CSV table of C-alpha atoms and ligand atoms in Angstrom, one decimal:
chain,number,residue,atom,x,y,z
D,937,UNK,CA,11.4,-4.1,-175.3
D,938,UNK,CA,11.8,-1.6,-177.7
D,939,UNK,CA,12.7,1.8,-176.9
D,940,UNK,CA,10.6,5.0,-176.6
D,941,UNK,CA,10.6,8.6,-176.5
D,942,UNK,CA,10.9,10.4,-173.0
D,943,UNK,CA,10.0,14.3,-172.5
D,944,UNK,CA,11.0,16.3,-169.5
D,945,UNK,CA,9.6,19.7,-168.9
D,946,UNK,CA,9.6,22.0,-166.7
D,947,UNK,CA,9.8,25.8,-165.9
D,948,UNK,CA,13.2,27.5,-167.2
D,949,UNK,CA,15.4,26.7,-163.9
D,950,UNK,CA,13.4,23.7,-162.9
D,951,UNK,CA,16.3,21.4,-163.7
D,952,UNK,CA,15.5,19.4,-166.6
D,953,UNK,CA,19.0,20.2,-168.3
D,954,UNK,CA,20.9,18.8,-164.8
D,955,UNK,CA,19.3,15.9,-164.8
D,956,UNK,CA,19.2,14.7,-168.3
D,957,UNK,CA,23.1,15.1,-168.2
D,958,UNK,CA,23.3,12.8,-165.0
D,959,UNK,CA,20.4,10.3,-166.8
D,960,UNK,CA,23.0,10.1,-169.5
D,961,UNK,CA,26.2,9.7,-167.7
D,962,UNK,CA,24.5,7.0,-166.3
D,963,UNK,CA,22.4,4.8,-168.3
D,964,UNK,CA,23.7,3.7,-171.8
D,965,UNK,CA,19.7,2.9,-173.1
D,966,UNK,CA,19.1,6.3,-173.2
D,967,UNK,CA,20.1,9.0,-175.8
D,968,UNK,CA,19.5,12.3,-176.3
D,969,UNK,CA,17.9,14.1,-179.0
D,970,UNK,CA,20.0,17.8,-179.4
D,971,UNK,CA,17.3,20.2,-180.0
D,972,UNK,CA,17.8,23.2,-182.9
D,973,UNK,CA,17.3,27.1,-181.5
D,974,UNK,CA,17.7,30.5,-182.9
D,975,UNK,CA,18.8,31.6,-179.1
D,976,UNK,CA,22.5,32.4,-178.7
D,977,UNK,CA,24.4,30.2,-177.0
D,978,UNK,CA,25.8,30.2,-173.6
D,979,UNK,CA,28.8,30.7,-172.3
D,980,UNK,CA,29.8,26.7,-172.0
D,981,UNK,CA,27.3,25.6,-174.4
D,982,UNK,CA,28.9,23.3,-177.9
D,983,UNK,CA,27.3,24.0,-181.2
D,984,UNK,CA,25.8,20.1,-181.8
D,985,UNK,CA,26.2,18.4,-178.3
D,986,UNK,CA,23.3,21.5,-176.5
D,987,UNK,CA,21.6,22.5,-179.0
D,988,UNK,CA,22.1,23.0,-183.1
D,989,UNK,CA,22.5,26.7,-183.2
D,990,UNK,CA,20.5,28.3,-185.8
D,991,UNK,CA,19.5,31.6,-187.5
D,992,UNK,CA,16.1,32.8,-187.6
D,993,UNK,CA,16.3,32.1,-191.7
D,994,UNK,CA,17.9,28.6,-191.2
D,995,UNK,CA,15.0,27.4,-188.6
D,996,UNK,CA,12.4,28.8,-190.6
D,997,UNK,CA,13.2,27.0,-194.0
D,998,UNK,CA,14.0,23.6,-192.3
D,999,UNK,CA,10.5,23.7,-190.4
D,1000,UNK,CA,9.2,24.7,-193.9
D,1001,UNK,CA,10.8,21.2,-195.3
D,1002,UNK,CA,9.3,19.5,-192.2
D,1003,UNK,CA,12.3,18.9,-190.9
D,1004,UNK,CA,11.1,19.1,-187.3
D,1005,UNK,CA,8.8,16.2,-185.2
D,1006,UNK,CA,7.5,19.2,-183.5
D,1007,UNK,CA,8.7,23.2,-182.9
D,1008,UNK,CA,7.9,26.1,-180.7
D,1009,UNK,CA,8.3,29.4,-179.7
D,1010,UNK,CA,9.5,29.6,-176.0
D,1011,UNK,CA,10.1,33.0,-174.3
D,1012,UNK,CA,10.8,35.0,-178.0
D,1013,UNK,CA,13.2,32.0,-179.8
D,1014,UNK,CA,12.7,29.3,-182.0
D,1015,UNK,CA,12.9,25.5,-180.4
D,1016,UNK,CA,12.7,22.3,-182.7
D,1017,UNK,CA,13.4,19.0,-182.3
D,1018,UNK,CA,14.8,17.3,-185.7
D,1019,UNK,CA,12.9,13.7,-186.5
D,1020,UNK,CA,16.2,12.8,-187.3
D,1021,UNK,CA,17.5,12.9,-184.1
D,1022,UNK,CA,14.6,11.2,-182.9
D,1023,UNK,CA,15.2,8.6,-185.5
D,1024,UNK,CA,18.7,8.5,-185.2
D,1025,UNK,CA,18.7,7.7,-181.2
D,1026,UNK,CA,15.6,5.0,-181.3
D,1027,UNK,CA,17.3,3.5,-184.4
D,1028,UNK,CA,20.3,2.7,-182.4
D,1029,UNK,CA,17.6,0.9,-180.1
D,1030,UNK,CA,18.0,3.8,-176.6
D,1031,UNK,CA,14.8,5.8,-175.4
D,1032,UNK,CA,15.3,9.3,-176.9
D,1033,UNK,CA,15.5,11.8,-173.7
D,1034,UNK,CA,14.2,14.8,-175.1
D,1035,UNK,CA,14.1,18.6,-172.9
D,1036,UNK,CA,11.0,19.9,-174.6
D,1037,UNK,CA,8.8,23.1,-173.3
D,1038,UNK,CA,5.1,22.1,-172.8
D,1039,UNK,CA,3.8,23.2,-176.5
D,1040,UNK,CA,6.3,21.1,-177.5
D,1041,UNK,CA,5.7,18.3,-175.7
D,1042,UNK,CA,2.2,18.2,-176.8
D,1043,UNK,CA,2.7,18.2,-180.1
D,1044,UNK,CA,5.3,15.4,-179.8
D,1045,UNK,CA,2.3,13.3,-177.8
D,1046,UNK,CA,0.5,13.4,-181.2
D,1047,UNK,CA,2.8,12.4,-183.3
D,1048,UNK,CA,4.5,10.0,-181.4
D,1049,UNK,CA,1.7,8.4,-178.5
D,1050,UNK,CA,4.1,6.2,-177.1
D,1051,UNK,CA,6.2,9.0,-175.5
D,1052,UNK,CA,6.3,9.3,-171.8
D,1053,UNK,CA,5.8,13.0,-170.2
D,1054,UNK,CA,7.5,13.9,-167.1
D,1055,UNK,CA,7.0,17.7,-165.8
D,1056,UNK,CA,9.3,18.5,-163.5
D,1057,UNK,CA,8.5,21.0,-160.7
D,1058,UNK,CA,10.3,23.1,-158.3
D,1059,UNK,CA,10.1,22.8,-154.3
D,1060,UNK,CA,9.0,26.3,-154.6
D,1061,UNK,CA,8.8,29.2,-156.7
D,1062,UNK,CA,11.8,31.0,-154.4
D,1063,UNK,CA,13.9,28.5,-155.1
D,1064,UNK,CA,13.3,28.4,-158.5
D,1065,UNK,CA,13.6,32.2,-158.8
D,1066,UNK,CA,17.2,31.3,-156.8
D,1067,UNK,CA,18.3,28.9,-159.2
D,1068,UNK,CA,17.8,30.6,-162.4
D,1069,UNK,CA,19.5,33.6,-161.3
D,1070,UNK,CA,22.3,31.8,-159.8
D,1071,UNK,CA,22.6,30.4,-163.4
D,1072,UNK,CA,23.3,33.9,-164.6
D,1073,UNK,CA,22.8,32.6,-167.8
D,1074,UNK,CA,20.2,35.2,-168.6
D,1075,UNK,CA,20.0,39.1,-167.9
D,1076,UNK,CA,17.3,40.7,-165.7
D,1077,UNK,CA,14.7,41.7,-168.2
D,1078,UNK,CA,15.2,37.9,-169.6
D,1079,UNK,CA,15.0,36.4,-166.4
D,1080,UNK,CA,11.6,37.9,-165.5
D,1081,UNK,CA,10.3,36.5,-169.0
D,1082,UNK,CA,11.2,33.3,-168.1
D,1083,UNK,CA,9.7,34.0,-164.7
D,1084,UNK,CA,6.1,35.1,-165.9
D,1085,UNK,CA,6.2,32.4,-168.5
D,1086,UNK,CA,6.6,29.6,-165.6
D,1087,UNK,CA,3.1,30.6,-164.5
D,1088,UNK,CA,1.7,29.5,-167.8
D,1089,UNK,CA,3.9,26.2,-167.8
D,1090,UNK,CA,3.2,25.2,-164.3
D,1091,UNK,CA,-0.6,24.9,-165.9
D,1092,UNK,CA,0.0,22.3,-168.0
D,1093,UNK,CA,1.2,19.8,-165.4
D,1094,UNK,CA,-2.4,18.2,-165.9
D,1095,UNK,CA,-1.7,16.8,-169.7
D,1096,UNK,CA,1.6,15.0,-168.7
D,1097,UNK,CA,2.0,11.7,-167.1
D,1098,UNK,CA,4.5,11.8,-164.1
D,1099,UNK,CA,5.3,14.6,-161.8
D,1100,UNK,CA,8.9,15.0,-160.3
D,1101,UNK,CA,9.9,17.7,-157.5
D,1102,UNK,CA,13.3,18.7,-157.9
D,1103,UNK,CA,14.2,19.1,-154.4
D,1104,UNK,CA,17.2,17.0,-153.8
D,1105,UNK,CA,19.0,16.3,-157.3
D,1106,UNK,CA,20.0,13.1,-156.6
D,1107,UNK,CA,16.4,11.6,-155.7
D,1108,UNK,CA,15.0,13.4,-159.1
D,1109,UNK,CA,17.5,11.5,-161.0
D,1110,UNK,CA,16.4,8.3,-159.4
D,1111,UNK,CA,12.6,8.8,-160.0
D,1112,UNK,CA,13.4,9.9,-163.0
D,1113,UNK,CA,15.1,6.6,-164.1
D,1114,UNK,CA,12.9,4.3,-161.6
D,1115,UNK,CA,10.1,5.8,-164.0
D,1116,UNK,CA,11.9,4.7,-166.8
D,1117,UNK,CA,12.5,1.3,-165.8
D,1118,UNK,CA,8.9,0.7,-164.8
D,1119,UNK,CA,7.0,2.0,-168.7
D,1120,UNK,CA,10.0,-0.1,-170.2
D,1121,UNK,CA,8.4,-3.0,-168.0
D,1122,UNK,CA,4.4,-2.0,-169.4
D,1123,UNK,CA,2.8,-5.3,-170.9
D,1124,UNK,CA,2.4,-3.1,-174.2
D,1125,UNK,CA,5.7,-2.5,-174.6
D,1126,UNK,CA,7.1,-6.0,-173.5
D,1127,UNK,CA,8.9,-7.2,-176.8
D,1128,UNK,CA,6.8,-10.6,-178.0
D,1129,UNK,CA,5.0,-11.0,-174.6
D,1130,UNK,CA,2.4,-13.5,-175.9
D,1131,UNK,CA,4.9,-15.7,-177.4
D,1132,UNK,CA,6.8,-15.5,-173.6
D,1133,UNK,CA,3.5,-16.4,-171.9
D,1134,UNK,CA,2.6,-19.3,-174.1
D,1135,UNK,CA,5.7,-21.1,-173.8
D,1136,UNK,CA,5.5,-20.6,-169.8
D,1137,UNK,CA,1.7,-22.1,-170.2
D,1138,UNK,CA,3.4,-24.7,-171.9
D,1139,UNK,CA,6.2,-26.1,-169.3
D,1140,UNK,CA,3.5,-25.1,-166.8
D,1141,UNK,CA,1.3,-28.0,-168.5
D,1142,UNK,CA,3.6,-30.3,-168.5
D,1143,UNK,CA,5.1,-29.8,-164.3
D,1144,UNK,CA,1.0,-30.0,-164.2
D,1145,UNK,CA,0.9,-33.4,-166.2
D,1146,UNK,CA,4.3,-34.9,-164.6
D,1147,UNK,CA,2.9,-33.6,-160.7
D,1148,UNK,CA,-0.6,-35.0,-161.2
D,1149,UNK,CA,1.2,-38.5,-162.2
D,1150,UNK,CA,3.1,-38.4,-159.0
D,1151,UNK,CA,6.7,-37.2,-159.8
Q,1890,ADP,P1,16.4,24.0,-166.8
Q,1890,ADP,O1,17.2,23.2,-167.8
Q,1890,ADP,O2,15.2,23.4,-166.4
Q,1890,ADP,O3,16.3,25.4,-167.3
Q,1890,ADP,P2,18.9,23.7,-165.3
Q,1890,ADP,O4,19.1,22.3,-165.3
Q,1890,ADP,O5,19.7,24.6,-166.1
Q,1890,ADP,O6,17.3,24.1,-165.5
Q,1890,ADP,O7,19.0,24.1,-163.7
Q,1890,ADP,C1,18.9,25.5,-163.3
Q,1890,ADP,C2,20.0,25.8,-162.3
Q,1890,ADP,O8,19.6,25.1,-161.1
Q,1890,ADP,C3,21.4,25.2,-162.7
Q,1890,ADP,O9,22.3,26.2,-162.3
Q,1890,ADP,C4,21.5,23.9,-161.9
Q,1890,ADP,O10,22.8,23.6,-161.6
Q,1890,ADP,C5,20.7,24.2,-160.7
Q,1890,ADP,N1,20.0,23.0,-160.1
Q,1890,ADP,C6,19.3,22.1,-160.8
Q,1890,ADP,N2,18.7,21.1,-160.0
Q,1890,ADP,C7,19.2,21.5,-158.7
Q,1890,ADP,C8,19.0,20.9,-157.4
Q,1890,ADP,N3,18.2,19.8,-157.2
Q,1890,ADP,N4,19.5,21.5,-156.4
Q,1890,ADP,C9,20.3,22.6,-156.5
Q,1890,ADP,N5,20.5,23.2,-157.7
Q,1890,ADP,C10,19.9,22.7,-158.8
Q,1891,5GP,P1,16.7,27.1,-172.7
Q,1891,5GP,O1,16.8,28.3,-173.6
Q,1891,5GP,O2,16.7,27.4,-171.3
Q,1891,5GP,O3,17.8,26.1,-173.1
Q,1891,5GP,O4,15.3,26.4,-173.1
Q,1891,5GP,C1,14.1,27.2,-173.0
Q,1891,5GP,C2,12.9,26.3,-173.2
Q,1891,5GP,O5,13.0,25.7,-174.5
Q,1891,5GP,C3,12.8,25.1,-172.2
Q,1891,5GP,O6,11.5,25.0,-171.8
Q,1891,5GP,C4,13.2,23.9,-173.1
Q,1891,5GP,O7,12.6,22.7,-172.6
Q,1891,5GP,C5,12.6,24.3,-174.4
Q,1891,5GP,N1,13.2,23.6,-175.5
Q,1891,5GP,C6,14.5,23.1,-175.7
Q,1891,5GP,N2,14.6,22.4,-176.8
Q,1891,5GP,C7,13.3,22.4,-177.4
Q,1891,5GP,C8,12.8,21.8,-178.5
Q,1891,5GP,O8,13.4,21.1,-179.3
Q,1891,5GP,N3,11.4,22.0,-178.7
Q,1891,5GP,C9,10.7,22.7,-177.9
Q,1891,5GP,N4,9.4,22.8,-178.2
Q,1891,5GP,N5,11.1,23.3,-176.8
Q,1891,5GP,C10,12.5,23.1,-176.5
């Protein structure tokens, strides 16, 4: 099988950050593809392992060498993903896990078909308001951006394939993976399926030749 691209989406607190980490603690076939942003970091975050941190100038010229498989801007900063990262992950043979917004994510779909698009939602929109401010990761005014800007994400569930609630953690990691497993296992992605089939037709001629002569 060869390996493929993976988005996850969701609304800013819907989790997609939590469980890519636990996706990749867990399953070696997977890598991730560390995103470029003009936003400051967080308190926590590392410079090259969360995200490449960038200035406005720096983002802009490397989009203008076409640096970037695809790039958007999500509540008022720059978000890119590199295609060498995306080359870099695939050409050591693991799915690239990628945590795009829904702009993104579409553009990625076009430039790379084979990609599978998971939205992840929230059990409800007063959990997710709980979540994001238990993050504290943003301050109030930023918070309600991200808020209002969920209403316009939660509309483009339609254009992706798979829908995850993130209720219990655990059982969104699972479905998460289980969906993995299951497009790794899609006849058009099957590595030399035809050649596989034809040499079971094969034996299966001969058990019917040596059967029909009575052994
Ligand atoms: P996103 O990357 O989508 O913005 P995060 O992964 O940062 O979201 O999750 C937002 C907050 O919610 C984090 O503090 C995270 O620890 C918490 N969280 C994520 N999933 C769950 C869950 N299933 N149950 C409880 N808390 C969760
Ligand atoms: P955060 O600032 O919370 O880390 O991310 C904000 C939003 O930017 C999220 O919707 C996240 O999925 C998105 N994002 C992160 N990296 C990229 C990227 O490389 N490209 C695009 N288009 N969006 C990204």
């Amino acid at each position: 099988m060869s390996a493929f691209p993976v988005i996850l989406s969701a609304p800013s607190g819907g989790g997609k950050t939590t469980i890519a980490r636990s996706l990749l603690e867990r399953r070696a076939d997977l890598g991730y593809s560390v995103s470029c942003t003009t936003r400051a970091p967080r308190e926590g975050e590392v410079d090259g392992r969360d995200y490449r941190f960038l200035d406005r100038e720096a983002f802009l010229a490397a989009r203008d060498r076409g640096e970037f498989a695809e790039w958007a801007e999500v509540h008022g900063n720059f978000y890119g993903t590199m295609r060498s990262e995306v080359e870099r992950v695939l050409g050591a043979g693991r799915h690239v896990l990628m945590d795009i917004d829904v702009q993104g994510a579409r553009q990625f779909h076009v430039a790379f078909p084979d990609t599978v698009l998971i939205f992840v939602l929230p059990p409800s929109g007063e959990v997710l308001k709980a979540r994001l401010s238990a993050r504290k990761s943003e301050d109030r005014a930023k918070l309600l951006v991200r808020l209002r800007n969920a209403r316009a994400e939660l509309g483009e569930v339609g254009h992706y394939h798979y829908v995850v609630v993130n209720d219990n953690l655990d059982k969104a990691v699972e479905q998460v993976s289980a969906i993995i497993d299951a497009e790794g296992l899609r006849h058009d992605r099957v590595h030399a399926l035809e050649a596989q089939v034809e040499g079971l037709i094969a034996q299966l001629e001969q058990e019917i030749h040596l059967f029909s002569k009575g052994d």
